XYZ file of C-alpha atoms in Angstrom:
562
model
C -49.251 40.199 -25.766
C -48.984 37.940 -22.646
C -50.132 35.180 -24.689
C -47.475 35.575 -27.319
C -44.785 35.995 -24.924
C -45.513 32.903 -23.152
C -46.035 31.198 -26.638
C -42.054 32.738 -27.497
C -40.963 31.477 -24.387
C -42.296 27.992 -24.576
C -41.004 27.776 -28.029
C -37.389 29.158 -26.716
C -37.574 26.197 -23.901
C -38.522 23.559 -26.662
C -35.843 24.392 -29.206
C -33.198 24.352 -25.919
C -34.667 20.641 -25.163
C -34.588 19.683 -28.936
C -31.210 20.999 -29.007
C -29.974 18.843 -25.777
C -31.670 15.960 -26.989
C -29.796 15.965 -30.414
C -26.529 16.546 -28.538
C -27.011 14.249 -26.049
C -28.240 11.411 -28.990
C -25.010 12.280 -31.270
C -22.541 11.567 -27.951
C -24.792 8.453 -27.787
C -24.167 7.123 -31.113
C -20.818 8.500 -30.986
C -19.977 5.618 -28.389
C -22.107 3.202 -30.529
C -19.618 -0.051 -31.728
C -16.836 0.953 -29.247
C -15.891 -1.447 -26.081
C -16.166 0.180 -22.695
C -11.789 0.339 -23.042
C -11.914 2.183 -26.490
C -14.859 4.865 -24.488
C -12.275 4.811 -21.678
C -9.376 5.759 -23.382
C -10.542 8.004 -25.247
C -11.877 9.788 -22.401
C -8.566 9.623 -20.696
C -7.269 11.101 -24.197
C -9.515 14.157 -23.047
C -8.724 14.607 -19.808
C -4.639 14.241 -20.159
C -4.870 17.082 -22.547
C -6.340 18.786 -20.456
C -4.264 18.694 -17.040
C -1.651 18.981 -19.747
C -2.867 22.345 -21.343
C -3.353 23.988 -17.834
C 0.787 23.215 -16.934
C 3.220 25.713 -17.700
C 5.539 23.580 -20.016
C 9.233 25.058 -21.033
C 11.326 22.632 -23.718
C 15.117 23.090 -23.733
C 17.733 22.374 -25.963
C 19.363 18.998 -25.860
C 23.263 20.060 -24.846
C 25.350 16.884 -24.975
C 27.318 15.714 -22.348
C 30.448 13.469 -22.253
C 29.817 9.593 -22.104
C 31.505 6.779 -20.085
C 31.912 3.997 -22.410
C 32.938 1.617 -20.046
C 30.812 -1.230 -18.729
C 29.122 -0.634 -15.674
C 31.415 -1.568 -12.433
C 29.541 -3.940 -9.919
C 32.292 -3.649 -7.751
C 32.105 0.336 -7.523
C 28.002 0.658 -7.163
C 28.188 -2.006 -4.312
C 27.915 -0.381 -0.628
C 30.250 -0.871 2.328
C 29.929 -4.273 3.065
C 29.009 -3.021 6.616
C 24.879 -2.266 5.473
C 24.346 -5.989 5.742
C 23.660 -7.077 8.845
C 25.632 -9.462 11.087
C 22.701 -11.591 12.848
C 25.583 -13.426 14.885
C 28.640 -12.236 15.867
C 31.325 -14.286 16.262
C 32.045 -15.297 20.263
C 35.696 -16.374 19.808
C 38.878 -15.762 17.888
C 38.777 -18.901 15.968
C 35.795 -17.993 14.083
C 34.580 -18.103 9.917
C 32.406 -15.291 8.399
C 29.857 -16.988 6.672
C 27.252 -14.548 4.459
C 23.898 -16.477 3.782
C 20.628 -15.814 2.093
C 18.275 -14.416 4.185
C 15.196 -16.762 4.470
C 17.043 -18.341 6.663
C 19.464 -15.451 8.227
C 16.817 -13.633 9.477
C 14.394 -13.439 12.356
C 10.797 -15.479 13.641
C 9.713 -17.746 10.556
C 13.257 -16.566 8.521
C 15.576 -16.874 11.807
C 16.273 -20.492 11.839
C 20.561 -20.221 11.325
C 20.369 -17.348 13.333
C 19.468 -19.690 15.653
C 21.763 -22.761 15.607
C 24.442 -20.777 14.898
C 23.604 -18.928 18.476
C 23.264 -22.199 19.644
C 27.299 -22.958 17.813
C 28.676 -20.317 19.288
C 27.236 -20.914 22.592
C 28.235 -24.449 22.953
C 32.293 -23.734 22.462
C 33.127 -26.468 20.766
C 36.606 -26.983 19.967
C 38.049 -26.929 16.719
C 42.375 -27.695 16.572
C 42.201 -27.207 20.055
C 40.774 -23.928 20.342
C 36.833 -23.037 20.772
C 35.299 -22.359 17.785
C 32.348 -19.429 16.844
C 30.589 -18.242 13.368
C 29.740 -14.842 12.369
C 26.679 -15.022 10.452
C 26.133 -11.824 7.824
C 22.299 -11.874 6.203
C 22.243 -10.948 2.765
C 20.486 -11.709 -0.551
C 22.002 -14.752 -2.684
C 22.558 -12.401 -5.613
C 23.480 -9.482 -3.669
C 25.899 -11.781 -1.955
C 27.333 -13.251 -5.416
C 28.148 -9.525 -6.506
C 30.373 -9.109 -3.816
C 32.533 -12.444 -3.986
C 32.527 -12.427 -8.288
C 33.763 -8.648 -8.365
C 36.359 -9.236 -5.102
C 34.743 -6.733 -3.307
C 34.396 -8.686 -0.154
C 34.992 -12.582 -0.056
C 33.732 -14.275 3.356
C 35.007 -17.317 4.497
C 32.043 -19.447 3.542
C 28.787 -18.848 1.556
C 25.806 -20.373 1.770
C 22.889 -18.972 -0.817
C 19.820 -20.374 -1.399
C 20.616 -22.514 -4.633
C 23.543 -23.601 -5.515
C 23.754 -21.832 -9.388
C 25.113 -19.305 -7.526
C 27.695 -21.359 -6.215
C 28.549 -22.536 -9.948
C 28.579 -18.152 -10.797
C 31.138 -17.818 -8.220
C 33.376 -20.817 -8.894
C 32.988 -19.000 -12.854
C 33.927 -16.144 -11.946
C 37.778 -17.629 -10.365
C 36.893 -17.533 -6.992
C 38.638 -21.116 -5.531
C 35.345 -22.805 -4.092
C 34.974 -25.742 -2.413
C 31.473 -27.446 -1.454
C 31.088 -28.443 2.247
C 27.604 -29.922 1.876
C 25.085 -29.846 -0.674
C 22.859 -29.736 1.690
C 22.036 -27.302 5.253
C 18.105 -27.295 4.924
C 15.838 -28.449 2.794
C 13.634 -26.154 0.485
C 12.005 -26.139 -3.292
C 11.019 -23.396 -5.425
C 7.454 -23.431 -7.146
C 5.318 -21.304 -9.074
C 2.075 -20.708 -7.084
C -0.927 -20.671 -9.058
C -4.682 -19.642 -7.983
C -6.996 -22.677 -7.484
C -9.563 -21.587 -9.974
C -6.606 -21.364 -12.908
C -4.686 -24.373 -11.908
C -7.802 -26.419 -12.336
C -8.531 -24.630 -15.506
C -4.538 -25.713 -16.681
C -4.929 -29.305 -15.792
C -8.288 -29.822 -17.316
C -6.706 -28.609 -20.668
C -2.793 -29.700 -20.333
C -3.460 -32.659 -18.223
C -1.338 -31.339 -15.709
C 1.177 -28.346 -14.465
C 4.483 -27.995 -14.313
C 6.517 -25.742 -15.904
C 6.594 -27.240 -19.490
C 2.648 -27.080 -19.614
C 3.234 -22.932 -17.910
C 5.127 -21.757 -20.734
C 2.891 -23.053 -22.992
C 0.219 -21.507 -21.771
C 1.853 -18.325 -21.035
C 2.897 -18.303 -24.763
C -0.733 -18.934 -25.642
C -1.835 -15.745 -23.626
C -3.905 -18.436 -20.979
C -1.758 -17.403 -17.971
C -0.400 -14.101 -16.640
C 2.331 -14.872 -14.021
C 5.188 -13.100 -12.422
C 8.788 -13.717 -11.810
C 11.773 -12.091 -10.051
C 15.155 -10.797 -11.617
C 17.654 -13.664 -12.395
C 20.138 -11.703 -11.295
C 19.338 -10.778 -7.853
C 16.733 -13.381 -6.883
C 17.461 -17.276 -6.347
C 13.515 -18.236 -7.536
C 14.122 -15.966 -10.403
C 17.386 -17.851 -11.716
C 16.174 -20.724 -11.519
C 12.854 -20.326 -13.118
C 15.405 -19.098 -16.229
C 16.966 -21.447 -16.722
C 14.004 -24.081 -15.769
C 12.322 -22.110 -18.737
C 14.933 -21.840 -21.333
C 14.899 -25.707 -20.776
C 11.491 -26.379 -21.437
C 12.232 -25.221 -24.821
C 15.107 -27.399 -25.505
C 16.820 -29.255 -23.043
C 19.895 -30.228 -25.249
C 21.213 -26.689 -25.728
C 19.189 -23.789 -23.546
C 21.047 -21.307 -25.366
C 20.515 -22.479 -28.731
C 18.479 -20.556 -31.780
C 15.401 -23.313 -30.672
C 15.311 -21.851 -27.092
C 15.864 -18.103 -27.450
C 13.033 -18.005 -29.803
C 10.714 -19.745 -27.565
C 11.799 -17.545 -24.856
C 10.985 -14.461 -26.301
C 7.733 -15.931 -27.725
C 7.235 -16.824 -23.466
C 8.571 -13.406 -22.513
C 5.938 -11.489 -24.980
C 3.396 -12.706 -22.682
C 4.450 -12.306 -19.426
C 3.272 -9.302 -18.065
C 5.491 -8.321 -15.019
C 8.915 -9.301 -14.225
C 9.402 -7.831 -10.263
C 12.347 -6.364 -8.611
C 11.335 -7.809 -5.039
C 9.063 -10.752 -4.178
C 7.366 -7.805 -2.201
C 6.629 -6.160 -5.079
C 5.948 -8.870 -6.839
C 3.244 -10.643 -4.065
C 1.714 -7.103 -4.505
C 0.930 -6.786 -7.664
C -1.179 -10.633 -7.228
C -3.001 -9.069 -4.150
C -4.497 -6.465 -7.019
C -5.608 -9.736 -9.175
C -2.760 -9.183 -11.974
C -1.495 -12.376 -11.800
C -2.896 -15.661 -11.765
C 0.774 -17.507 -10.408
C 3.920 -16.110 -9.297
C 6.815 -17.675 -7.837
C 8.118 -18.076 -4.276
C 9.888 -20.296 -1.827
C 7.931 -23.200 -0.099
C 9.326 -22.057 3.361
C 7.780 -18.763 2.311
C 4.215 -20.108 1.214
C 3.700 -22.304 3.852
C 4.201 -19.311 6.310
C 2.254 -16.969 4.221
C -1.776 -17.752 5.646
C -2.945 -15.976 2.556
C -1.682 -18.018 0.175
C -2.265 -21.321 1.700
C -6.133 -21.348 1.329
C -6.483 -20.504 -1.776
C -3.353 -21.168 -3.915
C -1.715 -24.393 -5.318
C 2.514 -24.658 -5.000
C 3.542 -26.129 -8.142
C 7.474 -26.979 -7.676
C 10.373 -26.807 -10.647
C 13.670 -26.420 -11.821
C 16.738 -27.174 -9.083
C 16.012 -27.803 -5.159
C 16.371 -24.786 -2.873
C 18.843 -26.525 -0.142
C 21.156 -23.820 0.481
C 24.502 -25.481 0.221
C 27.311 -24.256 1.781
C 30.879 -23.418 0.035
C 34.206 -21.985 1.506
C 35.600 -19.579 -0.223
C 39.327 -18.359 -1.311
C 42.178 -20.205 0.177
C 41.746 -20.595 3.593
C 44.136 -21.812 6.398
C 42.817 -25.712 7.256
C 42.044 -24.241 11.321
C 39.036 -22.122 8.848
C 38.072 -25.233 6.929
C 37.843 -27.413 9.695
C 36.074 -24.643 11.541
C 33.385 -24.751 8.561
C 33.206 -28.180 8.418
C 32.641 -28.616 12.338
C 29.783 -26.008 11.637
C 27.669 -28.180 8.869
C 27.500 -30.837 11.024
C 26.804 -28.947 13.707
C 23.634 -27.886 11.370
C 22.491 -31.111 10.462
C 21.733 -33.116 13.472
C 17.782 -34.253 14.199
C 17.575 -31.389 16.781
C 18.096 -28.307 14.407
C 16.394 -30.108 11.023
C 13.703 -30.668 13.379
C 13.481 -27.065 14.077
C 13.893 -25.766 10.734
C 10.851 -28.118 9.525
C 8.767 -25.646 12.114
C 9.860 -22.665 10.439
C 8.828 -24.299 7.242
C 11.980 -25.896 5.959
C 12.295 -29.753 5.022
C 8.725 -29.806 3.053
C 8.245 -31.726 -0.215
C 11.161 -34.338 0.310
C 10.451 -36.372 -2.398
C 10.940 -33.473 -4.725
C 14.020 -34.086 -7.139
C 15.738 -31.367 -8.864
C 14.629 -31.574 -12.435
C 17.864 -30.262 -13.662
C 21.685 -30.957 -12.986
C 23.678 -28.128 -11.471
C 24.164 -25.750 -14.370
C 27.692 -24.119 -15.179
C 28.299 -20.632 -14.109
C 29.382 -19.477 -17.500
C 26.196 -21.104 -19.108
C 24.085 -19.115 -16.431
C 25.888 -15.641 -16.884
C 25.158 -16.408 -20.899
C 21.804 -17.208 -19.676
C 21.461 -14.295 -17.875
C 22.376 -11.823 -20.919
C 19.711 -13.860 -22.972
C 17.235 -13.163 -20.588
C 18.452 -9.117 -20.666
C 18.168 -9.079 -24.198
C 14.963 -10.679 -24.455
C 13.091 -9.808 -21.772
C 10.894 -7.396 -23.099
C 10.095 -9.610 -25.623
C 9.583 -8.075 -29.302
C 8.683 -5.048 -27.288
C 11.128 -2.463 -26.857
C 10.520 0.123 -23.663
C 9.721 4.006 -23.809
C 10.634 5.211 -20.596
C 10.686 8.881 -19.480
C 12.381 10.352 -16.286
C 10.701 12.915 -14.041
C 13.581 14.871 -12.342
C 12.427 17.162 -9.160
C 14.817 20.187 -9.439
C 12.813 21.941 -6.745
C 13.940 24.542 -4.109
C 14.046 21.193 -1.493
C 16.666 19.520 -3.673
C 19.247 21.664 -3.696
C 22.501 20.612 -2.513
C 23.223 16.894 -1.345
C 19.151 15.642 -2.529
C 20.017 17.127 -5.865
C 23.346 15.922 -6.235
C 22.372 12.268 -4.973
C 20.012 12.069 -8.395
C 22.435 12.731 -10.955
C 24.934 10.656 -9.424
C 22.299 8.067 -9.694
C 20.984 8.649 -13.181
C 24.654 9.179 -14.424
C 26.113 5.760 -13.191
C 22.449 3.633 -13.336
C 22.002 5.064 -17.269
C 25.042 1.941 -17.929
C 22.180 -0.461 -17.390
C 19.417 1.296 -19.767
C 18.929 -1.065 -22.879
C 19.870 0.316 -26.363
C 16.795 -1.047 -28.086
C 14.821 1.386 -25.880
C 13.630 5.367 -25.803
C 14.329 7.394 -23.272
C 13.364 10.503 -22.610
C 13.436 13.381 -19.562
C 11.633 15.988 -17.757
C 12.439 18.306 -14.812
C 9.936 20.238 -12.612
C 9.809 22.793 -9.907
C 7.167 25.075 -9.957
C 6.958 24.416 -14.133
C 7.746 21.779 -16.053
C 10.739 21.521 -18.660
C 11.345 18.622 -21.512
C 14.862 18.633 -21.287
C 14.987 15.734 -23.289
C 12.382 14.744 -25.582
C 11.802 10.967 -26.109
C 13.913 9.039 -28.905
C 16.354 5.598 -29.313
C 18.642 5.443 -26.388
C 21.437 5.200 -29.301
C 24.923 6.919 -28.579
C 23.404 10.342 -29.733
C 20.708 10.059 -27.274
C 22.493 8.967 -24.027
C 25.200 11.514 -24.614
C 22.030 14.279 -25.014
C 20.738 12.422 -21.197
C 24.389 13.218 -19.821
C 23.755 16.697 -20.806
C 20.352 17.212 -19.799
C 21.464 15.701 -16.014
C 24.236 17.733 -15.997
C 21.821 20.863 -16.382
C 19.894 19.933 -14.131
C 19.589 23.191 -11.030
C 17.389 23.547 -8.197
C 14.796 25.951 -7.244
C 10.987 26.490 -6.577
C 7.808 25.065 -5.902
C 7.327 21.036 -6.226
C 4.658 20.011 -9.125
C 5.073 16.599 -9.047
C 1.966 15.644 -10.508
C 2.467 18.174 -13.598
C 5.617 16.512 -14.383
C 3.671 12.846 -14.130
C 1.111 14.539 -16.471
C 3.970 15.783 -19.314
C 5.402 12.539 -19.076
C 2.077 10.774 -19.622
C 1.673 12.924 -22.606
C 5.357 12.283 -24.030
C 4.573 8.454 -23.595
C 0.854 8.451 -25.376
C 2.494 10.613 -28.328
C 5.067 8.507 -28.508
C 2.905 5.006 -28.492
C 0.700 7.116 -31.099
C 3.341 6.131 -33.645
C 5.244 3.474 -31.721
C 1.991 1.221 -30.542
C 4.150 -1.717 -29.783
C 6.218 -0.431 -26.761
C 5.793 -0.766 -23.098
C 6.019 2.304 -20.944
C 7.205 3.582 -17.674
C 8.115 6.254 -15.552
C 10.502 6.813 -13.208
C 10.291 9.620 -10.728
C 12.779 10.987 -8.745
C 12.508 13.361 -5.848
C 11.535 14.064 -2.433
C 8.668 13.406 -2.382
C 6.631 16.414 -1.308
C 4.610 17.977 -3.607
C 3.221 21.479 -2.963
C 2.128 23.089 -6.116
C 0.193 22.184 -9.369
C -2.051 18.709 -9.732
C -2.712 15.887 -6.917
C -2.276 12.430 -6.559
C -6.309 12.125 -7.411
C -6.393 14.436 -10.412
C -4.038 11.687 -11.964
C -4.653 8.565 -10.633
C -7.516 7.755 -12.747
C -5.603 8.210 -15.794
C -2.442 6.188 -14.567
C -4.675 3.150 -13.873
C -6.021 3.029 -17.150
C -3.026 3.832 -19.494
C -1.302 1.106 -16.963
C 1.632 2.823 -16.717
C 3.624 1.700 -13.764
C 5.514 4.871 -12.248
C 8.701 3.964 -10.356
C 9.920 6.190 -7.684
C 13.348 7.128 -6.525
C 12.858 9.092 -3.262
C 15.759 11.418 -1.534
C 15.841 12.866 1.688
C 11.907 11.703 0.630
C 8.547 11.022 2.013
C 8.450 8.003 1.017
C 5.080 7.332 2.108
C 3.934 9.799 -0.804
C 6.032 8.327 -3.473
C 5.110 4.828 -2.271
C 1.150 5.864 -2.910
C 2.394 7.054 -6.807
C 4.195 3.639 -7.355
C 1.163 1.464 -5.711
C -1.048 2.260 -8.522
C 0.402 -0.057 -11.056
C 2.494 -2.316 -8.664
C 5.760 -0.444 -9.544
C 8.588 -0.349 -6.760
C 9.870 2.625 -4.837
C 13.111 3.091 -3.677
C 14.680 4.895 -0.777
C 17.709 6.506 -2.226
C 18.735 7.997 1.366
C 21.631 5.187 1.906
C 24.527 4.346 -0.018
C 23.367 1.484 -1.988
C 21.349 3.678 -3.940
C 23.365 3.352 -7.447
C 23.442 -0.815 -6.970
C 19.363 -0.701 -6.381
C 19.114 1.452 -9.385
C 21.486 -0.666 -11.560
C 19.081 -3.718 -10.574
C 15.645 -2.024 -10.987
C 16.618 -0.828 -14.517
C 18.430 -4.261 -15.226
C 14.811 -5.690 -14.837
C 12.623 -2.999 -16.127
C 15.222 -1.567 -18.980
């Protein structure tokens, strides 16, 4: 009997082994022929069904809401022009308000007007008589531009970084009149990792942007670039590209179609240079561009990147603005020279300024309507030939209600102006649950009235599943690229920030890296250190929404990403 029993046992243990061994050979040769990305995602197919299956999922009834049909109003998004910051007051009462970019309006390495015009101010020189100061206000080029083209605030003078912008406001009817080409020296570039750049010029010859695009179109080169409407680098570069293509007419049928061709293959168009110097930390880019002042203060660059320069010089001219009394002009006038002499360009070559002097712009100044047309162009074609699927994640938790709460649909009804029609949009609330209040289809007419209505119904109360509403989204997105495969997604999240029910950061993350999806986040009354670790995964931005710019940072991040 013993003998038998041990021989049943030993028979039960070999079937079991047989048994694994089979199962373990068909999950084998079920992986046979399949790329380690293919075994990946299919994995990540698994596991997103099921985080998804444990979430308690509710799906409402599209309601629709009432639609503005009016274009979006620069004027009314822009903040008080008081959340810029004046980096020198003015000393007297004969004084001009000048608003310049800020690499050189700033502080340390970016301080160097800040300086002189300290130094201006300090020396009292007269002007008609009468001693003469500057108010210096630092501010973005673009930012800047808004302001003067919608009227919202003119300065007395302007000096950006390029002087397209100057061309945008002159378009726009402002009365402009150039002071000086010319207040410091600086070039724009694209900045390209030694190991590519060598593998560009020993199959182009050379680099420069003609030989870039090319190889961007050819899939040889990922790079970056910043939004052409906010960012001097990033206007430039547009219209440097669009004339690579054909330099007799950048906006004809020849250039738009090499454009998008170019746009297909570029894989990340940033909101900030931050963002975008971020993203070639992770290895995601093999050039980007930037400022020479900026590179040659940046020690991490230096080594082991090349500065390739292009399109129009970065000398940050300087403009007055409006029709001013002649005491203002000649107070502006006083001030360029003031700028100019050995002393001060002598200082500014310290900080970085005055480098590559034998660079020549490689275009003439461009006309401001012919860049605003430009612009457009690059809206439409941006994303190439592929469209975006987006989904929103609303946080309708118990710590929204009230002003939090109220802050987000003010932002996602005015910021929805900027949210291309050739996309899909969808949207999903969470609190303790989840909700698809709107499930994902064409951001036609039909659609964005159905958004109005899901924001509208948006109410706050419970727990905060943050993560659970990443997962549903991640689901909506890999449905929808199941039948749409040639669509880019994203995510935008917007909330506080503190999540204290459902999934984590780490049950997620995994997934999120490898369906690349980069997850923007919109924090109020946030940590912001939380939703900054969400967006860091794929290089996305986050955004504080706790100040009163909040609707004119949305505008721009879905200008560039929508």
């Amino acid at each position: 009997m013993k003998n038998k029993r041990g021989l049943f046992l030993l028979s039960g243990i070999i079937i079991v082994l047989a048994f694994g061994l089979v199962y373990a050979g068909v999950k084998l040769t079920a992986n046979l022929g399949k790329s380690s990305v293919q075994v990946a995602a299919e994995n990540a197919g698994e596991r997103l069904s099921e985080l998804y299956s444990d979430i308690s999922i509710a799906t409402d009834k599209p309601v629709k809401g009432q639609i503005d049909l009016n274009p979006a109003d620069v004027a009314e998004t822009l903040p008080d022009i008081s959340k810029f910051p004046i980096t020198v007051g003015s000393t007297t009462d004969n004084f001009v308000e000048i608003f310049s970019s800020t690499e050189k309006s700033g502080t340390g390495v970016d301080g160097w007007l800040t300086e002189v015009a300290t130094e201006f101010n300090q020396a009292k020189i007269e002007v008609n008589g009468k001693p003469a100061s500057v108010k210096i206000r630092n501010i973005a080029s673009g930012t800047a531009t808004d302001y003067i083209k919608s009227r919202k605030y003119i300065p007395d003078a302007f000096t950006p970084s390029n002087e397209l912008w100057g061309e945008i406001v002159k378009a726009n009817g402002i009365k402009t009149q150039l002071i000086t080409k010319r207040l410091v020296g600086n070039v724009p570039g694209i900045v390209i990792s030694k190991a590519k750049h060598d593998a560009l010029v020993e199959k182009y010859g050379s680099v420069n942007v003609k030989t870039i695009t090319e190889a961007i179109s050819n899939n040889e080169f990922a790079m970056g670039y910043t939004d052409p409407f906010a960012s001097s680098t990033g206007l430039n570069f547009l219209v440097t590209a669009l004339n690579t293509f054909d330099s007799s007419n950048i906006l004809g049928e020849k250039a738009v179609k090499g454009f998008e061709k170019f746009q297909s293959n570029v894989p990340f168009t940033a909101s900030t240079t931050i963002q975008m110097r971020e993203a070639a930390k992770s290895g995601a880019l093999d050039g980007f561009v930037l400022e020479y002042q900026t590179y040659v203060n940046a020690a991490d660059l230096k080594g082991s990147y090349v500065f390739t320069p292009f399109g129009v010089r970065h000398d940050s001219p300087l403009y007055a603005l409006g029709d001013l009394p002649q005491n203002k002009l000649d107070v502006i006038k006083k001030f360029a020279e003031f700028v100019t002499q050995e002393k001060y360009q002598k200082t500014a070559k310290e900080k970085g300024f005055n480098g590559l002097e034998d660079y020549k712009s490689e275009l003439a100044p461009v006309d401001g309507n012919l860049l605003a047309s430009a612009q457009k162009v690059w809206k439409e074609k941006k994303d190439g030939t592929k469209p975006i699927v987006a989904v929103f994640v609303t946080d309708v938790s118990g710590s929204m209600a009230g002003a939090p709460l109220n802050r987000l649909k003010e932002s996602l009804f005015k910021g929805q102006k900027y949210l291309g029609k050739d996309n899909s949009i969808g949207l999903v609330s969470y609190s303790s649950g989840v909700t698809i209040k709107l499930p994902i289809a064409k951001y036609d007419t039909n659609q964005q009235s159905m958004f109005v209505g899901a924001v509208n119904s948006l109410q706050a109360s419970g727990g905060t599943s943050t993560f659970d509403g990443i997962i549903v989204a991640l689901k909506m997105i890999q449905d929808e690229l199941s039948v749409n495969p040639n669509m880019k997604p994203i995510i935008f999240v917007l909330s506080d920030g503190e999540t204290n029910e459902g999934h984590s950061l780490k049950d997620i993350k995994g997934l999120v890296e490898i369906y690349k999806v980069p997850i923007y986040t919109i924090g109020y009354n946030a940590n912001i250190k939380a939703l900054e670790s969400i967006s860091s995964i794929n290089e996305a931005a986050s955004i504080n929404a706790d100040t009163d710019d909040v609707v004119y940072k949305l505008g721009n991040l879905f200008n560039v990403q929508m």
